[in-house]
Structures are given as C-alpha cells and as structure tokens.
PDB file of C-alpha atoms in Angstrom:
ATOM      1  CA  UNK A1408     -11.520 -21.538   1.951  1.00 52.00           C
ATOM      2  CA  UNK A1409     -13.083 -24.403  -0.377  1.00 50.00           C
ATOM      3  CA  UNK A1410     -16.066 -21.611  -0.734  1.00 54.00           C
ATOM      4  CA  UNK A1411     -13.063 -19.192  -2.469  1.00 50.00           C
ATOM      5  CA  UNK A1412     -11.792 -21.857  -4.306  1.00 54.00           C
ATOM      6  CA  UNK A1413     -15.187 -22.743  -5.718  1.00 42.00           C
ATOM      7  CA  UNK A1414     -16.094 -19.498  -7.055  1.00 47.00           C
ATOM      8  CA  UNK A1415     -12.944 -18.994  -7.902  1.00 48.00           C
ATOM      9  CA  UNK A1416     -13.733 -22.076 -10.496  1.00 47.00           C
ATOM     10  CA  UNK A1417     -16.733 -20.922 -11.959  1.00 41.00           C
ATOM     11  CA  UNK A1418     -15.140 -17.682 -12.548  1.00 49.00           C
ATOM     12  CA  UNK A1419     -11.870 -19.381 -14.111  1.00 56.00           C
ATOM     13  CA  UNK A1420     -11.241 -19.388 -17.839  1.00 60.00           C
ATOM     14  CA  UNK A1421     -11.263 -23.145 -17.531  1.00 58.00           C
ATOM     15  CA  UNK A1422     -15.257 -23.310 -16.553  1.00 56.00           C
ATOM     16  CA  UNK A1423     -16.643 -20.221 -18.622  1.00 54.00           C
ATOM     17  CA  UNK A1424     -14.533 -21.891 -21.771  1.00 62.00           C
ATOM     18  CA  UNK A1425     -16.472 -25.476 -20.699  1.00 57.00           C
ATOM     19  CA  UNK A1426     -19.607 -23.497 -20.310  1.00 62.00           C
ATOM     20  CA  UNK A1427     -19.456 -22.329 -23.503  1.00 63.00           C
ATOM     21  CA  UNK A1428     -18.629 -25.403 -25.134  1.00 59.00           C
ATOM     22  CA  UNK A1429     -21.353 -27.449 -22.839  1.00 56.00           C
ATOM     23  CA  UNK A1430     -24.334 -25.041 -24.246  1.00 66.00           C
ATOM     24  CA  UNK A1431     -22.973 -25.361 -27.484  1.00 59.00           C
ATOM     25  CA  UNK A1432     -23.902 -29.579 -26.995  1.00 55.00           C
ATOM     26  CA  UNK A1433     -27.131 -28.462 -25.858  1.00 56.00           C
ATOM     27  CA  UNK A1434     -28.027 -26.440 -28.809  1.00 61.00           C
ATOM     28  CA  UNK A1435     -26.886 -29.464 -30.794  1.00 53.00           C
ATOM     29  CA  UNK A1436     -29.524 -31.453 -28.749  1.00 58.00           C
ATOM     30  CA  UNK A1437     -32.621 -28.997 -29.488  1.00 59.00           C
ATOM     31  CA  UNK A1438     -31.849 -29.110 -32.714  1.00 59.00           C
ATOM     32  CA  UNK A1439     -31.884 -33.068 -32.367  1.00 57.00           C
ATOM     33  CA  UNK A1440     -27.974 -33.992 -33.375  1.00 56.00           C
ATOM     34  CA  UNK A1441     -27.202 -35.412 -30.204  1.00 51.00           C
ATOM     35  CA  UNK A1442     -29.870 -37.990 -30.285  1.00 54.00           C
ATOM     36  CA  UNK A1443     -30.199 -40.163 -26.865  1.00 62.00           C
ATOM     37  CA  UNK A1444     -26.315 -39.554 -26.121  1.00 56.00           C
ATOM     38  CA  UNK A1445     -27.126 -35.853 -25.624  1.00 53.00           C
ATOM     39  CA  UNK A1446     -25.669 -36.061 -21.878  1.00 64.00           C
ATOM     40  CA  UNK A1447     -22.530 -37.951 -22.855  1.00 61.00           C
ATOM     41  CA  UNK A1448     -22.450 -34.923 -25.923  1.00 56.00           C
ATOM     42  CA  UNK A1449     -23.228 -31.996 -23.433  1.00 56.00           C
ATOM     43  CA  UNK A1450     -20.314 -33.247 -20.894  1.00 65.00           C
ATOM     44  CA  UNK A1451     -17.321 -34.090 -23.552  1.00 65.00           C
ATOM     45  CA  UNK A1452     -17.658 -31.011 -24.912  1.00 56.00           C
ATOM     46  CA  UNK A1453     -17.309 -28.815 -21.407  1.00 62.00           C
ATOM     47  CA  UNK A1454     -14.467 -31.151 -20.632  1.00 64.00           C
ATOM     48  CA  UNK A1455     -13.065 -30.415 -24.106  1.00 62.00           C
ATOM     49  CA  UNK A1456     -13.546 -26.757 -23.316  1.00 60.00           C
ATOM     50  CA  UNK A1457     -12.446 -26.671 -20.347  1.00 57.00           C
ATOM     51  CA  UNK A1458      -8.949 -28.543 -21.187  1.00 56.00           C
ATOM     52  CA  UNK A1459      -8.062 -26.461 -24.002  1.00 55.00           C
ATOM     53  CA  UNK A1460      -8.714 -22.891 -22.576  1.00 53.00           C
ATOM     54  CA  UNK A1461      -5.957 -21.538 -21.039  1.00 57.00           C
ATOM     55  CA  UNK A1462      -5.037 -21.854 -17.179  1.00 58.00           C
ATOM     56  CA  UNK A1463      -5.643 -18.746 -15.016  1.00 54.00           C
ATOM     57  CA  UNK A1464      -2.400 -17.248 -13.743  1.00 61.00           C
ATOM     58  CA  UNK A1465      -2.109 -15.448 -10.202  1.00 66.00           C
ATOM     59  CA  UNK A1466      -1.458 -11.651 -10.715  1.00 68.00           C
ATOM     60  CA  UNK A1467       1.941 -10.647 -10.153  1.00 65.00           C
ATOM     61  CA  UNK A1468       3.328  -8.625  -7.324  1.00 69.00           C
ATOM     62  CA  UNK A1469       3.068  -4.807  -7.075  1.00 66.00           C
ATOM     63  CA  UNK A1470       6.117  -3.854  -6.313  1.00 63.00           C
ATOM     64  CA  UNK A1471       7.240  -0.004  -6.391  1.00 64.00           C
ATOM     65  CA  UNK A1472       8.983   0.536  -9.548  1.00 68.00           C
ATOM     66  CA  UNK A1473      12.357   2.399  -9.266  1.00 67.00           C
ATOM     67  CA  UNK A1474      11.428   5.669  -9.421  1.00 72.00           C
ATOM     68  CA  UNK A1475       8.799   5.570  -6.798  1.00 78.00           C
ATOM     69  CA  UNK A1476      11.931   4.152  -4.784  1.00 82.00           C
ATOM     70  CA  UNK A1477      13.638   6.848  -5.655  1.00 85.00           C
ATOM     71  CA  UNK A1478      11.253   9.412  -4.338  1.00 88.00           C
ATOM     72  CA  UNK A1479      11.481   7.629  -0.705  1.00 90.00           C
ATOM     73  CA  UNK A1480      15.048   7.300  -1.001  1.00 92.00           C
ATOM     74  CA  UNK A1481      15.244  11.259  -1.560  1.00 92.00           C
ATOM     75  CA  UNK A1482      12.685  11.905   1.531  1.00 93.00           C
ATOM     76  CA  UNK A1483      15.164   9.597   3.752  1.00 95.00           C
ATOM     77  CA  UNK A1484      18.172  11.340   2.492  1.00 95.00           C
ATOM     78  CA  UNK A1485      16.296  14.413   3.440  1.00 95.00           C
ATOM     79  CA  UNK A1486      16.064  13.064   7.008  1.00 96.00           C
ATOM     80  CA  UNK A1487      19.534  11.941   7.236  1.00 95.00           C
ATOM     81  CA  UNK A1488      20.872  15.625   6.130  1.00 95.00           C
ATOM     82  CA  UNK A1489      18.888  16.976   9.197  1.00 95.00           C
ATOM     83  CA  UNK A1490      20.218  14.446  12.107  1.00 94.00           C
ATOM     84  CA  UNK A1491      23.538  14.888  10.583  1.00 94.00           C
ATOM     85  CA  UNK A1492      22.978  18.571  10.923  1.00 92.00           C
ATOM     86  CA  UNK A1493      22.538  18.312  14.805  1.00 91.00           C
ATOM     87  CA  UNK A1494      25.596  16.138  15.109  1.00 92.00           C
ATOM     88  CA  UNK A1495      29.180  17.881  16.159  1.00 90.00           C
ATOM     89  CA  UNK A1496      31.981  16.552  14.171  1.00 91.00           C
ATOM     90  CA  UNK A1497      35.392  17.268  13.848  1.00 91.00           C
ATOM     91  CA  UNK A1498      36.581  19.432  10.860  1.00 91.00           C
ATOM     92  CA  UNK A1499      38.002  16.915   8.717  1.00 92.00           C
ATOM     93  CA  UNK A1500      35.013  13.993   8.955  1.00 93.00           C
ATOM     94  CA  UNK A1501      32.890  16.758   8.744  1.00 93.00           C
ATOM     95  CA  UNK A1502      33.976  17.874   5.292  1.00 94.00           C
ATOM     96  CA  UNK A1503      34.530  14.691   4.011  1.00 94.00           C
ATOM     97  CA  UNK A1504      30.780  14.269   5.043  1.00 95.00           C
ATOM     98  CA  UNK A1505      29.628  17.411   2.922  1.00 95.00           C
ATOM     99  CA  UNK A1506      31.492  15.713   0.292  1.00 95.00           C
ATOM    100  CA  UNK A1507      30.393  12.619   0.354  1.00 95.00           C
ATOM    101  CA  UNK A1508      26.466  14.425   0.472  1.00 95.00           C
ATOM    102  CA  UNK A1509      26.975  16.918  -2.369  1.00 94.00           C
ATOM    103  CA  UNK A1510      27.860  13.408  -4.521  1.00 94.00           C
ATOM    104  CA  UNK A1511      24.656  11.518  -2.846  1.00 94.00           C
ATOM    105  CA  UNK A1512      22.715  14.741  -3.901  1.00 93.00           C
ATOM    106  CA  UNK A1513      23.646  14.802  -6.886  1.00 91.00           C
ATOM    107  CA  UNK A1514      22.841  11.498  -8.199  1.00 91.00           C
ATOM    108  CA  UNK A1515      19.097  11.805  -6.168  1.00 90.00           C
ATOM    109  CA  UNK A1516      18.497  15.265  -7.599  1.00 87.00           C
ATOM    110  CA  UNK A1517      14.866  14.402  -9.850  1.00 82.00           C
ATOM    111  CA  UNK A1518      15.651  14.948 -13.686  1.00 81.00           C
ATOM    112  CA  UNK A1519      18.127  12.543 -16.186  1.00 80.00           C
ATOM    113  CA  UNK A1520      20.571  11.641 -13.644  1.00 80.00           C
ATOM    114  CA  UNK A1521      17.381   9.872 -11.533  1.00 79.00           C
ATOM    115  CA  UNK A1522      16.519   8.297 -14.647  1.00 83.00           C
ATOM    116  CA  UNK A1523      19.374   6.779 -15.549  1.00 84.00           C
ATOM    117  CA  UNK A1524      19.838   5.484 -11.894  1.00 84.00           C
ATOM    118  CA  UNK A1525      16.307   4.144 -12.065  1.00 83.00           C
ATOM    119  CA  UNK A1526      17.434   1.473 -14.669  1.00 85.00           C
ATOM    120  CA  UNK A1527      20.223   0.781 -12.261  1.00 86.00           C
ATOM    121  CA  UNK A1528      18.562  -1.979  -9.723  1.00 85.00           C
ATOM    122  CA  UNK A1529      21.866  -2.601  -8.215  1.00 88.00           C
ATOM    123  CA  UNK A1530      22.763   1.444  -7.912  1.00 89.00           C
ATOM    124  CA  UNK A1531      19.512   2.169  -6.521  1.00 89.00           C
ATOM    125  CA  UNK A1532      20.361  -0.396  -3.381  1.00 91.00           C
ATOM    126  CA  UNK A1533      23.621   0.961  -3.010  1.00 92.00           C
ATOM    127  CA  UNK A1534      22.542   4.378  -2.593  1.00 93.00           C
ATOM    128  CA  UNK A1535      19.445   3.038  -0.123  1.00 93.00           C
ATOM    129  CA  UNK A1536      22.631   1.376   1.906  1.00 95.00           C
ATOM    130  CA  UNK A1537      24.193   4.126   2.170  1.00 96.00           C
ATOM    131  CA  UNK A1538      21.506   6.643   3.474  1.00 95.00           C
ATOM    132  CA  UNK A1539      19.445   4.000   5.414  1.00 95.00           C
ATOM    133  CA  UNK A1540      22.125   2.172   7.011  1.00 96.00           C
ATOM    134  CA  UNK A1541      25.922   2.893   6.714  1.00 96.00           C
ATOM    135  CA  UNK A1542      25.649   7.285   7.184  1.00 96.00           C
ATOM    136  CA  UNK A1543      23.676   7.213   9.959  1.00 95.00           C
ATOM    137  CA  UNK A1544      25.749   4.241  11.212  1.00 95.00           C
ATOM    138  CA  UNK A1545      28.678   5.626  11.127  1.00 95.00           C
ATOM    139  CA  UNK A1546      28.188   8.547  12.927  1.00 95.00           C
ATOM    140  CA  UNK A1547      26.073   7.209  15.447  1.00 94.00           C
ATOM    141  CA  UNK A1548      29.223   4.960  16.341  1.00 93.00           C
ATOM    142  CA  UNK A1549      31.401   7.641  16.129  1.00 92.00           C
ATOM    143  CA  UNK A1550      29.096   9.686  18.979  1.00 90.00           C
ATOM    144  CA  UNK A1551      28.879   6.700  21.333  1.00 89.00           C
ATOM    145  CA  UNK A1552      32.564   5.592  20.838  1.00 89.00           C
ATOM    146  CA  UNK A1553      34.037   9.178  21.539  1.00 84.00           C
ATOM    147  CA  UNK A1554      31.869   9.599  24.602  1.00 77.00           C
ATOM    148  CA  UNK A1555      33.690   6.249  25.891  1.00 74.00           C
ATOM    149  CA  UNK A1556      36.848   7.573  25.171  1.00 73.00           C
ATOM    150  CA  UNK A1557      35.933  10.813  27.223  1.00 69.00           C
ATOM    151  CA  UNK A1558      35.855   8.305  30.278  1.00 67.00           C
ATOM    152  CA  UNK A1559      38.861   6.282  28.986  1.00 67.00           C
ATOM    153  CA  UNK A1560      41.735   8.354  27.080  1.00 65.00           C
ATOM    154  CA  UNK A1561      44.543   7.142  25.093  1.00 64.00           C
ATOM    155  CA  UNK A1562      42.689   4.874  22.497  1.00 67.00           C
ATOM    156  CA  UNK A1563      42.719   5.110  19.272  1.00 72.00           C
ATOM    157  CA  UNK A1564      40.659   8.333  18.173  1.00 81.00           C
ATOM    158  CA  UNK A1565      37.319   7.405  16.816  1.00 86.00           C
ATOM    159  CA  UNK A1566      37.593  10.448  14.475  1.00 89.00           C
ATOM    160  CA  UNK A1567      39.929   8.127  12.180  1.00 91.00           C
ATOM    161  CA  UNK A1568      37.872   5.615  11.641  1.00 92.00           C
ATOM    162  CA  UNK A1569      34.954   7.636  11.065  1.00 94.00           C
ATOM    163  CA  UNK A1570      37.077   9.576   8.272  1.00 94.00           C
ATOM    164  CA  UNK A1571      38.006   6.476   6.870  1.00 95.00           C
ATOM    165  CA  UNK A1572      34.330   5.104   6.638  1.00 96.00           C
ATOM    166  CA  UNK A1573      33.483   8.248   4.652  1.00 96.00           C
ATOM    167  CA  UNK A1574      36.047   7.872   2.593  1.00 95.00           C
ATOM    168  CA  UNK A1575      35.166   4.379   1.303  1.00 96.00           C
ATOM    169  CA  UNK A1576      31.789   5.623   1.013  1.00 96.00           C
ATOM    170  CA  UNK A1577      32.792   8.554  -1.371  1.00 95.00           C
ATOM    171  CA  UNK A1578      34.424   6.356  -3.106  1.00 96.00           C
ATOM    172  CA  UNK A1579      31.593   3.916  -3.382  1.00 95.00           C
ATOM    173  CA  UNK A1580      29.456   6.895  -4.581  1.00 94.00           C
ATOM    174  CA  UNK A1581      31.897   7.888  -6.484  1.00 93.00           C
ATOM    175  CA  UNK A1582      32.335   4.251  -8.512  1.00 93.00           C
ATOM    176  CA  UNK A1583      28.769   4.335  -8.471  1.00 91.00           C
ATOM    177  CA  UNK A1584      28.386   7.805 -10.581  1.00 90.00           C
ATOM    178  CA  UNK A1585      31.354   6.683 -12.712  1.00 90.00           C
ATOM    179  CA  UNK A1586      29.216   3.440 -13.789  1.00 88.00           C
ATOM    180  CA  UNK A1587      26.788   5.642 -14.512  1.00 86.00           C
ATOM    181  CA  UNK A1588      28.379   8.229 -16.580  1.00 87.00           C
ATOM    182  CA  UNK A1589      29.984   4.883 -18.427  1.00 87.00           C
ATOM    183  CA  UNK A1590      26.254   3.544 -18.749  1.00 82.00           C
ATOM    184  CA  UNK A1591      25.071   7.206 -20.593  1.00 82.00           C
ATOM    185  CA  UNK A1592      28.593   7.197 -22.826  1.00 84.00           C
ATOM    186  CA  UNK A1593      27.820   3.477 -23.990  1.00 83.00           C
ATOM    187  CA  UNK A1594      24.455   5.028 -24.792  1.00 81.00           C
ATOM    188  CA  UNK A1595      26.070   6.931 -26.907  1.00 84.00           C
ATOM    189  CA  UNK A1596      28.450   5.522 -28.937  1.00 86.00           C
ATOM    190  CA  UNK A1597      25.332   2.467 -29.623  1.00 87.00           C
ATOM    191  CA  UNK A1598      23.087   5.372 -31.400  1.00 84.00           C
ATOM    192  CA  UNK A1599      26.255   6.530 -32.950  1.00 88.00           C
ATOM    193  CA  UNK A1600      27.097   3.211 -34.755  1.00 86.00           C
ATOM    194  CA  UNK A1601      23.217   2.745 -35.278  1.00 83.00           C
ATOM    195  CA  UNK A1602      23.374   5.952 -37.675  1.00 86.00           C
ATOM    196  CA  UNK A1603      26.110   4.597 -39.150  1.00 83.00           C
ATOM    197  CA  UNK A1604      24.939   1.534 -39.782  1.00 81.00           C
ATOM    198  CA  UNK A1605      21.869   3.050 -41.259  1.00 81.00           C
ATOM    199  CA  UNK A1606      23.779   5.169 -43.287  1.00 74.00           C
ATOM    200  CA  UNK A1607      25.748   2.364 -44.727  1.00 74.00           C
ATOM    201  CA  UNK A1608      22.093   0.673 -45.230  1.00 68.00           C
ATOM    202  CA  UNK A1609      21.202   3.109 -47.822  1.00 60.00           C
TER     203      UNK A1609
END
C-alpha cells in the first residue's frame, strides 16, 4: 500500500512540477548562481514547485449514462412481456395490462421519445420501478394470492386489487409521458421567444 502511494507521488503533478523546478536550481548551480547555498537553492525551489502545481484529483466514477440505461431497461421490459405472456389473467387485469404495456412501450421505443426521457433522471427510475419491481410484483402476488383463495373461498378477489395496481401504474406512466410531452412543448415555446427576441435584436 505505502509502495502505491509512493509511486503514486513521483508520478503526481505535485513532484514532476518540483522536479522541474529542482533541476531548474541545479542549472542555476552549473552555471555558478547558486554559489555554496546551491542545496538550500535546489530544495526551495522543488518545494516551491511542488506547492504551486495543482493537486491531483481521483477520476470520477463511470457510471452508465442514461441511454445505456435505457437499452437495459428495454431488454428487461423485453423479459417482463414474455413471463407476463405465460401468466393467465382475468379479462379485465389483463387488458388493463396491455394498456398499461403499449404506454411503457411507447416511451422505451429507441428514437426522440428515448431521448427526451434520457434527460429525465427521475423518469428513467420510474420506468426501471415499474418493469423491475412493481409489474412483475404485482402479478406474481396476484398468482400466489388466488391459489390461496382456491383453498379458502369467500375473500376478497385478488383480481381487484391487481386491477387496481395497474391502474395506478397507468396512471403513473401516464403522468410520466404527460411531463414529458410538457418538457418537449416548453422546448418549444423557449426557441419560439428566442427568435423573437432575436428578431427584436435587429
């Protein structure tokens, strides 16, 4: 470890700056300005060096940017719409599940829409939510509960609350494509009064 941190020194700004500065004292000395101080000379001027050179700063994090989310997000989604495809539901949580899909489809399909989602950080996570964690949750539940219910009639049918799950999440899709179209028609009117402002410029 203090082997690391030691070459990490002498390849630091810091030392190559002081380096630098230090050979710069001993030219000074050959060509006899230094005089009998030449070590004092040599060393204040790689300390000087190496205070005013700039501090080394750690490399920052790789992190997938948005679109490359995106494209896992859509490869997920694509492994969602085949479990839910093996998955018997009744006919109305069924189609509110196509419609709830067709709207998650829509705003993953690659071109402009994707783009404008990208620059959404907080769209992007609710879409990952839903796919990754509350679909698939809900209708997991929904299987397990109703095979309970087999064994134990007269509770409440877990086809309701799975309709009502998919409902909230349409609607949080939907919300989220409204923002969205909002986002593009704010777009809009900001080039509009730039033109006009330019206009008016001239």
């Amino acid at each position: 470890m203090a082997t690391n941190r030691f070459i990490g020194y002498l390849e630091s700004r810091k030392n190559l700056t002081g380096s630098a500065c230090g050979i710069a004292g001993l030219a000074l000395t050959f060509a006899g300005l230094a005089g009998t101080y030449w070590p004092v000379v040599v060393a204040g001027l790689y300390g000087a060096g190496a205070l005013i050179a700039p501090p080394d700063r750690p490399s920052l994090p790789d992190f997938p940017d948005p679109s490359a989310q995106l494209e896992e997000l859509r490869a997920d989604f694509a492994t969602l719409r085949a479990y839910l495809d093996g998955v018997d539901l009744p006919p109305a949580a069924a189609g509110r599940l196509t419609e709830l899909t067709e709207v998650l489809a829509a705003l993953l399909d690659p071109g402009w829409v994707a783009q404008v989602l990208a620059r959404d950080p907080d769209g992007v996570h609710t879409l990952s939510r839903a796919v990754r964690q509350d679909i698939p949750e809900a209708v997991d539940t929904y299987v397990r509960t109703r095979w309970w219910t087999r064994l134990a009639p007269g509770a409440e049918p877990p086809e309701r609350h799975l309709e009502r799950q998919l409902t909230l999440l349409h609607q949080e899709a939907d919300h989220l494509a409204a923002a969205l179209r909002e986002t593009e028609s704010r777009r809009q009117e900001s080039h509009t009064r730039y033109l006009e402002d330019r206009g008016h410029s001239h």
